[in-house]
Short mmCIF file of C-alpha atoms in Angstrom, two decimals:
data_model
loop_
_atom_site.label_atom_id
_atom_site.label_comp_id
_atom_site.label_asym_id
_atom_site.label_seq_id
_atom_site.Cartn_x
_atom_site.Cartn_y
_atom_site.Cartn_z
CA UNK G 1180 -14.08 4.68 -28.65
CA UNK G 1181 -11.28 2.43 -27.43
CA UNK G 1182 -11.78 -1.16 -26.96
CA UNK G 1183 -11.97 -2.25 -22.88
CA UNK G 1184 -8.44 -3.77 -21.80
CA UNK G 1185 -8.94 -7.26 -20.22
CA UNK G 1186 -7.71 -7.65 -16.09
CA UNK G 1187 -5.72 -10.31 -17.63
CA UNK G 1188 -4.36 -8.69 -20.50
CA UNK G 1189 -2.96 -5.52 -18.77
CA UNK G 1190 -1.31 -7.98 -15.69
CA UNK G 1191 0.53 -9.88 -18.09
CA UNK G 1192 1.63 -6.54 -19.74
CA UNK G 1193 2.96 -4.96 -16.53
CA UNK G 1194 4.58 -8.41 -15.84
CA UNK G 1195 6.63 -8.75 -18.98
CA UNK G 1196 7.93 -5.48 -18.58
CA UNK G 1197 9.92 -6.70 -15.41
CA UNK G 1198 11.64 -8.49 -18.70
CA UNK G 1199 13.78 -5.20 -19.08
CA UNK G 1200 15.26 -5.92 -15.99
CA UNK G 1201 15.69 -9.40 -15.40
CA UNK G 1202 19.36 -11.27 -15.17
CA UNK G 1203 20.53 -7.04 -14.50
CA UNK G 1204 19.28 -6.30 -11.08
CA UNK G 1205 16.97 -7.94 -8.37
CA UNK G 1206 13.33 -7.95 -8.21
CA UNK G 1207 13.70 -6.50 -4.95
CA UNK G 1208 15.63 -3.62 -6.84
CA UNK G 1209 13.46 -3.13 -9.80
CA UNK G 1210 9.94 -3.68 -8.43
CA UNK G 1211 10.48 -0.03 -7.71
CA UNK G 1212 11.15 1.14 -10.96
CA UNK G 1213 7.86 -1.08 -12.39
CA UNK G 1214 5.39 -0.04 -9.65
CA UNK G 1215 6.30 3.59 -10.44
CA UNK G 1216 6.37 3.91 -13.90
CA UNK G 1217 2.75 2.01 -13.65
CA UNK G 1218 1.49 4.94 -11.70
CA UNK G 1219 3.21 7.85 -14.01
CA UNK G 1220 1.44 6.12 -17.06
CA UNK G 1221 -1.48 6.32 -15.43
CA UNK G 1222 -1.86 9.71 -14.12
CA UNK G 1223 -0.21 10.63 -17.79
CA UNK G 1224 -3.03 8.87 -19.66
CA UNK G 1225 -5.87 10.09 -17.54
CA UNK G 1226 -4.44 13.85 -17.73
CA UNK G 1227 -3.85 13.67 -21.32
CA UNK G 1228 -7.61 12.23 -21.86
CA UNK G 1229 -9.20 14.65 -19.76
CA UNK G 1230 -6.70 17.43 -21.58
CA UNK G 1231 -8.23 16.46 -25.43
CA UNK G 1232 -11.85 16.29 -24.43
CA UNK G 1233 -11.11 19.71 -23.21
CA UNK G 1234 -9.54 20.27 -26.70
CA UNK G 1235 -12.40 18.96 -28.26
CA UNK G 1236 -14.94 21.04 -25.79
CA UNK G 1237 -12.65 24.41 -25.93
CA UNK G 1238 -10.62 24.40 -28.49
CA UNK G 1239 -10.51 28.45 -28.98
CA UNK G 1240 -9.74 28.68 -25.38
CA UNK G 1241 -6.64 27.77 -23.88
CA UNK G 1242 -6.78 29.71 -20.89
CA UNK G 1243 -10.08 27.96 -19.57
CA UNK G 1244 -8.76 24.54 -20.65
CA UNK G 1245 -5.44 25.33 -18.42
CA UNK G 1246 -7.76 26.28 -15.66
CA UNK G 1247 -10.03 23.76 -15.89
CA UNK G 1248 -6.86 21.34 -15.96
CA UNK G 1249 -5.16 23.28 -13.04
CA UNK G 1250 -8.38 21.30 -10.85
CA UNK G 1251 -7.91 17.92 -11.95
CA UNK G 1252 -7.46 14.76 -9.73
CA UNK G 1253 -3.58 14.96 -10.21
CA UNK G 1254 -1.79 17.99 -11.84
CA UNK G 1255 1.25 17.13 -14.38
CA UNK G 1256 3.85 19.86 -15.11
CA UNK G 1257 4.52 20.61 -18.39
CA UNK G 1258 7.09 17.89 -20.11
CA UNK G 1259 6.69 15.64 -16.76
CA UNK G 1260 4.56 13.43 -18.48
CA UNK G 1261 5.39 9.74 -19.08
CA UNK G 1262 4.85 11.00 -22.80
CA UNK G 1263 6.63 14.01 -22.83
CA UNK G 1264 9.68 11.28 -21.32
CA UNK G 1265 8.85 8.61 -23.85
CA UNK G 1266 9.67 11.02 -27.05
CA UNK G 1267 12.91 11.45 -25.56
CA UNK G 1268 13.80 7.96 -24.58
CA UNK G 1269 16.69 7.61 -27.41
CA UNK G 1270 18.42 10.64 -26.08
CA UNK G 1271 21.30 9.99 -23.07
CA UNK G 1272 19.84 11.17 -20.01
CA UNK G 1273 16.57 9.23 -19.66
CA UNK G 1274 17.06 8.65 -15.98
CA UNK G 1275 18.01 12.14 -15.33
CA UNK G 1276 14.65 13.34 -17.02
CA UNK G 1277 12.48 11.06 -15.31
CA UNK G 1278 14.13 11.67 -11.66
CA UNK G 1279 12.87 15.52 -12.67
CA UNK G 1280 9.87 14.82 -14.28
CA UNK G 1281 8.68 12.80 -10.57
CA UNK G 1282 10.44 15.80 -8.67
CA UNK G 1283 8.32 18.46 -10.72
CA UNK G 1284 4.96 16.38 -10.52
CA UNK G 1285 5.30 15.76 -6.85
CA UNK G 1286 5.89 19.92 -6.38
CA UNK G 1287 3.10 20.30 -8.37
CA UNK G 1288 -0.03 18.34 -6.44
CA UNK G 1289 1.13 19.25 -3.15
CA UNK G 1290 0.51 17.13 0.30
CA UNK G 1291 -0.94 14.66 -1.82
CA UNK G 1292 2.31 13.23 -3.00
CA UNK G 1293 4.58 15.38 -0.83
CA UNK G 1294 8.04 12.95 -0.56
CA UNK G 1295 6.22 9.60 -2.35
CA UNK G 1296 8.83 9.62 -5.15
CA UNK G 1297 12.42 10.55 -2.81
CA UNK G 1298 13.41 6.94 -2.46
CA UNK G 1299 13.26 6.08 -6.07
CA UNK G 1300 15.95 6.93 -8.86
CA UNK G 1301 15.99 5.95 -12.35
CA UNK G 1302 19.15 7.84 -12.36
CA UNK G 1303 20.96 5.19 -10.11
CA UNK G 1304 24.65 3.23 -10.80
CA UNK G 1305 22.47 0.33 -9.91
CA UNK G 1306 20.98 0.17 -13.62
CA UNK G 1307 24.64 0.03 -14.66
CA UNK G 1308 26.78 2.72 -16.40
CA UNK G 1309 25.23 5.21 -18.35
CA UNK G 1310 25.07 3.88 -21.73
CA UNK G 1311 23.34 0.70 -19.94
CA UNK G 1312 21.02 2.57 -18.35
CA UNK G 1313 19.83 4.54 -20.90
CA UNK G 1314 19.38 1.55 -22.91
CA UNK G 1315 17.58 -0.11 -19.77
CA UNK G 1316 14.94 2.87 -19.62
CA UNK G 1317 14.39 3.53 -22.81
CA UNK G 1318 13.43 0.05 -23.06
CA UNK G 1319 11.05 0.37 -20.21
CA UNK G 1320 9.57 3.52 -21.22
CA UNK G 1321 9.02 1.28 -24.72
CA UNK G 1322 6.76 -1.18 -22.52
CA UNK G 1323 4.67 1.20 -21.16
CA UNK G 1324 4.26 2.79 -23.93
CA UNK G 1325 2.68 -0.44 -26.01
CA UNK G 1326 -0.74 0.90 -27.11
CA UNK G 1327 -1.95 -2.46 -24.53
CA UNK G 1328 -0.80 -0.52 -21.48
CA UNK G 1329 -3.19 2.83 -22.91
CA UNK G 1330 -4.72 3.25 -19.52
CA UNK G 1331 -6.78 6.23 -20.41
CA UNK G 1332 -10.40 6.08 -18.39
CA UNK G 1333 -12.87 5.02 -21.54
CA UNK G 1334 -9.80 1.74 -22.05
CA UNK G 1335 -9.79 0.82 -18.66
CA UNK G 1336 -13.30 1.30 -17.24
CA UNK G 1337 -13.09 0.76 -13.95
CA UNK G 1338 -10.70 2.22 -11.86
CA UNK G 1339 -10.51 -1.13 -10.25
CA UNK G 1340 -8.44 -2.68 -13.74
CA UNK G 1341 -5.43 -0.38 -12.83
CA UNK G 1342 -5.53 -1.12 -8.89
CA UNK G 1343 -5.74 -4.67 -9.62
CA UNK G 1344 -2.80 -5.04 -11.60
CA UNK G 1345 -1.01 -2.96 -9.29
CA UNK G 1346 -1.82 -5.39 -6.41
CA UNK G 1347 -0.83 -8.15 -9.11
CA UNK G 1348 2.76 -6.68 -9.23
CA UNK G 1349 3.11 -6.24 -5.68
CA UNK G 1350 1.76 -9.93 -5.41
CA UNK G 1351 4.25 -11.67 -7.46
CA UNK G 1352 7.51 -9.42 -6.25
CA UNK G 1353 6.77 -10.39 -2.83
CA UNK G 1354 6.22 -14.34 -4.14
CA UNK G 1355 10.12 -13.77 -5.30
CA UNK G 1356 11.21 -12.12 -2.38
CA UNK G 1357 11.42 -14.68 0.42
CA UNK G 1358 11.68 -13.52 3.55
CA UNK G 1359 11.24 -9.91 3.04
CA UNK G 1360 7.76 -10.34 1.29
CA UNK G 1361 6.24 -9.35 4.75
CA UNK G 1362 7.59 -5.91 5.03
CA UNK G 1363 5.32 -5.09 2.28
CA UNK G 1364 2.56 -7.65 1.56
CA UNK G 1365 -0.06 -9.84 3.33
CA UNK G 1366 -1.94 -12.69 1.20
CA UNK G 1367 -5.14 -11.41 -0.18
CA UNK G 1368 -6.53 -14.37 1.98
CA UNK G 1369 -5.62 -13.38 5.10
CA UNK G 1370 -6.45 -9.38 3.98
CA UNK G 1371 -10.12 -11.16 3.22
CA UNK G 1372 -10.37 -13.31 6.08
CA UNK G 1373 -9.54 -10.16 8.21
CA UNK G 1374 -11.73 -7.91 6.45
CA UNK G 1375 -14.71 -10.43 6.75
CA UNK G 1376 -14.06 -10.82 10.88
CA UNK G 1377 -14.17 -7.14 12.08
CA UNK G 1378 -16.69 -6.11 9.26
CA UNK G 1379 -15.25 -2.20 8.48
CA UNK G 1380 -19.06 -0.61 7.52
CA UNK G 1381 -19.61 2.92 6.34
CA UNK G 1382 -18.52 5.92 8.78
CA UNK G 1383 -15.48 4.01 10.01
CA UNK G 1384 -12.21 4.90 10.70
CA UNK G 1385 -9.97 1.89 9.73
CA UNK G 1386 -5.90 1.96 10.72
CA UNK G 1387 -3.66 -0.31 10.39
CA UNK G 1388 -0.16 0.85 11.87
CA UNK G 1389 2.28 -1.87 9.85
CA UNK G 1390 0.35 -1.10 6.55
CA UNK G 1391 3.23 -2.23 4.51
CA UNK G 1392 1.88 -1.57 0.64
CA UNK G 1393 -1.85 -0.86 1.70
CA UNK G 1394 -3.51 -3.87 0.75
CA UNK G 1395 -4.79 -4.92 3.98
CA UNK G 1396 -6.59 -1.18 4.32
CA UNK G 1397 -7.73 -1.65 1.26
CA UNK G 1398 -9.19 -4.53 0.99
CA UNK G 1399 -11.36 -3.47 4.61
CA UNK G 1400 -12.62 -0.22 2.11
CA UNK G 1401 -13.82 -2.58 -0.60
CA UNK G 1402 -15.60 -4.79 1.99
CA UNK G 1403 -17.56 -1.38 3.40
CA UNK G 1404 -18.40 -0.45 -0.65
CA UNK G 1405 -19.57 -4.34 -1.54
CA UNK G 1406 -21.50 -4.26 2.38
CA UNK G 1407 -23.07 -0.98 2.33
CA UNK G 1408 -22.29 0.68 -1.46
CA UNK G 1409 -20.96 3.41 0.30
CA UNK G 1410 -17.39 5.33 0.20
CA UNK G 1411 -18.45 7.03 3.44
CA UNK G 1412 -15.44 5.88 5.64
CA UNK G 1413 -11.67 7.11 5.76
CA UNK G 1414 -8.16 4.78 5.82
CA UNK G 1415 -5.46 5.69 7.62
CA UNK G 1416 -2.16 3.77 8.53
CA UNK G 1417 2.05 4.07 9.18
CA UNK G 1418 4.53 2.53 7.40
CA UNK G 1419 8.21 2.59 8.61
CA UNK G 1420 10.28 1.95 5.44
CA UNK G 1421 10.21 4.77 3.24
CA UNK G 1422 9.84 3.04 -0.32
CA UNK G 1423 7.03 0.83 1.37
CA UNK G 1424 5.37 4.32 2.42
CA UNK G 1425 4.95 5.21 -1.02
CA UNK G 1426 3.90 1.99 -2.18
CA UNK G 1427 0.97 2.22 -0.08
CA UNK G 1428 0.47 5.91 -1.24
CA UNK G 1429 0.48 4.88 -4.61
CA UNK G 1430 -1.95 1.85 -4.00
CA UNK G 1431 -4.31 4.24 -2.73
CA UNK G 1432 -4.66 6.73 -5.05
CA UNK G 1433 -4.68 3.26 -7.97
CA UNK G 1434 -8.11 2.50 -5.89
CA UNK G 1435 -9.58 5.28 -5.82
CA UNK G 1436 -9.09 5.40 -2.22
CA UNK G 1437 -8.19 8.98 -2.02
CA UNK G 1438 -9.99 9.52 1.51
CA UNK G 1439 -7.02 8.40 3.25
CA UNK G 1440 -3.77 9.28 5.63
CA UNK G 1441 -0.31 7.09 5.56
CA UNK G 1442 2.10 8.32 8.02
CA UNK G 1443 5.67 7.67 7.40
CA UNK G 1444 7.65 6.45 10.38
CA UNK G 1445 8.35 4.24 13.61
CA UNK G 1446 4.85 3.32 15.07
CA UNK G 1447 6.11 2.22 18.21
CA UNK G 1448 8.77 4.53 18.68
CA UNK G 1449 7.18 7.27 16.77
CA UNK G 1450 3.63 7.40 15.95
CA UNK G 1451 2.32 9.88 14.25
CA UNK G 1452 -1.42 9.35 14.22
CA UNK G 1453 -2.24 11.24 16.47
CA UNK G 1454 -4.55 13.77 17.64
CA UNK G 1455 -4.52 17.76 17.21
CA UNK G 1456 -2.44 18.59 19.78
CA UNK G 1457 -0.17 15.65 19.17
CA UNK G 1458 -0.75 14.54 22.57
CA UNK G 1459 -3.02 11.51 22.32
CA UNK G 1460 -3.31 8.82 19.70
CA UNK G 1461 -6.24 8.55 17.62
CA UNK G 1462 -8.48 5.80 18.13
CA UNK G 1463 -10.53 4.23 15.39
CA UNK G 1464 -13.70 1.82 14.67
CA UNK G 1465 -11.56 -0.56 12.67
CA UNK G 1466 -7.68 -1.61 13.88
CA UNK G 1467 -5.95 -4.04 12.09
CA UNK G 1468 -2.26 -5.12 10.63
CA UNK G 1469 0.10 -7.92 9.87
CA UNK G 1470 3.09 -6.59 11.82
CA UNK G 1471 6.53 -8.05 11.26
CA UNK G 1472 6.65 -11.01 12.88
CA UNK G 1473 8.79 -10.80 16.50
CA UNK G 1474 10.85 -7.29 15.42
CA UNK G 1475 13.84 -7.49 17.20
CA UNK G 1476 14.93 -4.13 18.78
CA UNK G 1477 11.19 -2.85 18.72
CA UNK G 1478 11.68 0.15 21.10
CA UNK G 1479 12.17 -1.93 24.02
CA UNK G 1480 14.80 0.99 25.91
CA UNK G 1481 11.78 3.83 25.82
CA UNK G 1482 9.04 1.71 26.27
CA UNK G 1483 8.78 2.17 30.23
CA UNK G 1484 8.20 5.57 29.68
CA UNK G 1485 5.81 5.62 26.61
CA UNK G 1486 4.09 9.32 26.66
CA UNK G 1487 1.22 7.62 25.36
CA UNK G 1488 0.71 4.78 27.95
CA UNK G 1489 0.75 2.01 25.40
CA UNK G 1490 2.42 -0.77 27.80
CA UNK G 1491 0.87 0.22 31.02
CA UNK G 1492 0.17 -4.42 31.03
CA UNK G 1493 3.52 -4.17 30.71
CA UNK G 1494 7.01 -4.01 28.44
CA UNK G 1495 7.29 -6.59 26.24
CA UNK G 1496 10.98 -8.39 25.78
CA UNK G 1497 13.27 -6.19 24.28
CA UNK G 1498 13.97 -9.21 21.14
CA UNK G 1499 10.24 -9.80 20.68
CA UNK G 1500 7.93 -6.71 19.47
CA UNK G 1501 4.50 -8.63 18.41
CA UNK G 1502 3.02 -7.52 22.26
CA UNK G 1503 4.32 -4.04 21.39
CA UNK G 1504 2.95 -3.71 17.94
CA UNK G 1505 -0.77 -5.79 19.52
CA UNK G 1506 -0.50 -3.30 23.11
CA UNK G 1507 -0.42 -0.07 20.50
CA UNK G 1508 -3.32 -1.55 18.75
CA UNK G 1509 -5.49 -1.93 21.92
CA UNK G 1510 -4.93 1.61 22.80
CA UNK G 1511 -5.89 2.86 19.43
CA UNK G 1512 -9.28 1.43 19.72
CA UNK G 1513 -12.52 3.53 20.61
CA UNK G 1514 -13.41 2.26 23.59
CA UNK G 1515 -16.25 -0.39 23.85
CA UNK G 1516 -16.93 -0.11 20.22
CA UNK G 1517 -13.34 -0.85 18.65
CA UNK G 1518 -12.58 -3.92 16.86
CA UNK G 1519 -9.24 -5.42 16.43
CA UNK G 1520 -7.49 -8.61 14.07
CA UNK G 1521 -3.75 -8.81 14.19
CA UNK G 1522 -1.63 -11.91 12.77
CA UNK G 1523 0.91 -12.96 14.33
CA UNK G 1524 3.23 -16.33 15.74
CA UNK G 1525 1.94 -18.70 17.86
CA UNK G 1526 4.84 -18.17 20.25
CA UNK G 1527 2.24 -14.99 21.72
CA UNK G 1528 0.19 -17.57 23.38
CA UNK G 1529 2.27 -19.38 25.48
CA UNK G 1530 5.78 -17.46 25.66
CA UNK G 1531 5.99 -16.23 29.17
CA UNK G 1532 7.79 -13.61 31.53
CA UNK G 1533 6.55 -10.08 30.53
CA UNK G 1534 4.71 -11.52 27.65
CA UNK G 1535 2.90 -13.73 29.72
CA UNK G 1536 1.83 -11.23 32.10
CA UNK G 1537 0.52 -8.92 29.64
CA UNK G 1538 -1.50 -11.91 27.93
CA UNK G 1539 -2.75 -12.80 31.14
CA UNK G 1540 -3.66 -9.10 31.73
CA UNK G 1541 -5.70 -9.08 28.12
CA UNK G 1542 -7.37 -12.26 29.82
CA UNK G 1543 -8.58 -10.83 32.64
CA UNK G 1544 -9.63 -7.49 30.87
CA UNK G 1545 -12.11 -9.96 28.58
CA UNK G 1546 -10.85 -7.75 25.56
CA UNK G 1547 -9.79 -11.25 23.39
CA UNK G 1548 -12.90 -13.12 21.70
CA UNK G 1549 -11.17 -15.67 19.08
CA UNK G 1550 -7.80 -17.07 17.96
CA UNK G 1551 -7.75 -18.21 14.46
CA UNK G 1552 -4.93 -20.89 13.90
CA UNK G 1553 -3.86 -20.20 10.01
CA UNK G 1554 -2.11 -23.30 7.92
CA UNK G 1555 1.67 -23.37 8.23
CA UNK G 1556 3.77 -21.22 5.12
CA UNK G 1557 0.83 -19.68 4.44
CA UNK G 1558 2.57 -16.65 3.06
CA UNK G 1559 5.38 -18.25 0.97
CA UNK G 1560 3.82 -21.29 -0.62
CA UNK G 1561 0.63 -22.87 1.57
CA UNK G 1562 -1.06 -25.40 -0.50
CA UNK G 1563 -4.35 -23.55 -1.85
CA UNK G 1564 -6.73 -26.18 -1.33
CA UNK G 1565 -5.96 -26.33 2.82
CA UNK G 1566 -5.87 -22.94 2.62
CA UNK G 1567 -9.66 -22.53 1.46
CA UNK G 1568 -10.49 -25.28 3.68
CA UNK G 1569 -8.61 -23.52 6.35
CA UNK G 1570 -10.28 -20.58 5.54
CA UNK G 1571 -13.61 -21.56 5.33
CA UNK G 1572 -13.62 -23.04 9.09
CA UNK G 1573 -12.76 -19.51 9.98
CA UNK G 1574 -15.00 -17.28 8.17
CA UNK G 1575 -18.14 -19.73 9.66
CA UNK G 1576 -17.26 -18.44 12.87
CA UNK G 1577 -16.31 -15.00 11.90
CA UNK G 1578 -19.70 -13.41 13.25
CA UNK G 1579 -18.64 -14.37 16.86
CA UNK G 1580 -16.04 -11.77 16.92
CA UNK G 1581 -17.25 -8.67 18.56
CA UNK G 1582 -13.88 -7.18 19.60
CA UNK G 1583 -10.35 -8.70 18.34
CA UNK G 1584 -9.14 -11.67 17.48
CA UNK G 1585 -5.21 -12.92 16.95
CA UNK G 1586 -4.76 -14.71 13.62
CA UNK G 1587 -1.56 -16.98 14.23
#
């Protein structure tokens, strides 16, 4: 039996083989490429376990074992496997062969990753010109290949190794990505701190419509397993940028989180969480996101006639979208039971006009309990230690939220 990889051993791994890439093309550019060749090595080494124990099992019977394989968690095509792509890396064409090997495996599994590979190519100019390229990927497909990065289930235990590292990646591109960090990450302390407030237990419904990469939703499902040892709740969100979408659908399935729906698309100007009919929005136990921060050009020109009643307090400003994004929360809430935790600027509490009307509106409806004041650059750079002491004030008084709170 295979020696357990270490949490450490397998981050630093998937971090050095950014190395390919770095001084050719952005991180912004190649976190892509990493996150996704991380997942096909991992549904490759799990398949190709399961398929020689099988072997082993059945050996005389090829037609059961290709049944029996035909049912597994994820299904890989013949030659769409990251190893079926690795013993071809020295021949030209390696980003041809692994734009059709995602192609084939997403056919091949279904709605369960129907579209998550369209907005990634290996076979882009971006990588260079073609002899470059290949080079590029073969090197890559060398990385993952390194007998550390064997993530077959007896290596890597628990489920939670591969997840982790995954969230490690998506921790340290966003670190190197300035501004844009918050289309697709919030700080495992704020993901925490929210979890810990609105306490997700088992049989809830959790959303969060700006899920960016999934980590906030995910972090709410390992509270309700650590709370109640239960996986007895489901996870559902929207995310508007397409390669962020499949982030998150990739994060997902790395956790084990299978018991899940991630709509891709507009939440305020399209959302698709809705219910059978598609005429009212589904409401959940759980609501909570880290929307982008004052989205300019929101919606704001079909907001007075929103089908689904979201701004009945009233339209927020058409430059400023955090009332839009927290008004679409409220109304996703089942009523009297719902609870809600949002982040977003202080300028919510005292701008005024429309937005002051609707907050005086919430007011007066008694549906806000707490406002948490966070430390300043808390997502590119806080200091740690007045972060945890930051932190700790607000988790003492976390059991006094019954409904929603604003995180600012």
């Amino acid at each position: 039996m295979p020696s357990q990889i270490n949490q450490d051993d397998i981050n630093k791994a998937v971090w050095n083989a950014c190395d390919t890439f770095r001084g050719v093309i952005s991180a912004d550019t190649y976190k892509d490429f990493i996150l996704t060749m991380l997942f096909l090595k991992y549904l490759s080494d799990v398949y190709r376990d399961e398929y020689n124990k099988l072997v082993e099992q059945f050996g005389d019977n090829p037609e059961l074992i290709h049944a029996m394989m035909s049912k597994q968690r994820f299904v890989l095509p013949e030659g769409a496997s990251f190893w079926d792509l690795y013993e071809q890396r020295h021949q030209p064409g390696n980003g041809q062969r692994i734009d059709e090997a995602l192609h084939a495996i997403e056919e091949a599994n279904g709605t369960k990753l129907k579209n998550v590979f369209q907005d990634i190519s290996f076979n882009t100019d971006k990588l260079g010109q073609e002899k470059q390229k290949n080079e590029l990927l073969r090197h890559l497909l060398e990385d993952f290949g390194k007998d550390i990065l064997n993530l077959s289930a007896e290596r890597v235990g628990s489920l939670d190794v591969i997840g982790n590292a995954y969230e490690y990646l998506i921790k340290h591109f966003a670190a190197s990505s300035g501004a844009t960090a918050g289309e697709f990450y919030t700080p495992p302390e704020v993901s925490n701190l929210l979890a810990t407030i609105l306490e997700p237990v088992e049989g809830d419904e959790i959303c969060d419509p700006a899920c960016g990469s999934g980590s906030l939703l995910i972090k709410c499902g390992a509270m309700v397993r650590k709370n109640s040892n239960s996986k007895k709740y489901a996870l559902y969100g929207q995310e508007a940028i397409g390669s962020t979408w499949a982030l998150a659908k990739m994060n997902m399935f790395l956790h084990g989180e299978d018991n899940h729906r991630i709509e891709w698309g507009d939440t305020i100007r399209n959302p698709l969480l809705l219910d059978k009919d598609g005429k009212h929005l589904l409401q959940f136990d759980v609501v909570t996101a880290n929307p982008p921060f004052s989205l300019d050009k929101w919606g704001h020109e079909d907001a007075s006639s929103d089908p689904y009643g979201r701004f009945h307090r009233g339209v927020p400003p058409k430059t400023k979208g955090d009332y839009a994004f927290i008004s679409h929360m409220i109304e996703t809430l089942k009523p009297a039971t719902g609870r809600m935790g949002v982040v977003v600027p202080h300028g919510v509490l005292f701008r005024a006009s429309s937005e002051g009307k609707i907050r005086q509106q919430l007011i007066e409806e008694n549906l806000l309990d707490t406002v948490i004041g966070l430390p300043e650059k808390l997502f590119f750079g806080t200091n740690a230690s007045q972060l945890r002491q930051k932190l700790n004030k607000s988790n003492k008084i976390a059991h006094l939220i019954s409904r929603w709170a604003i995180l600012l």
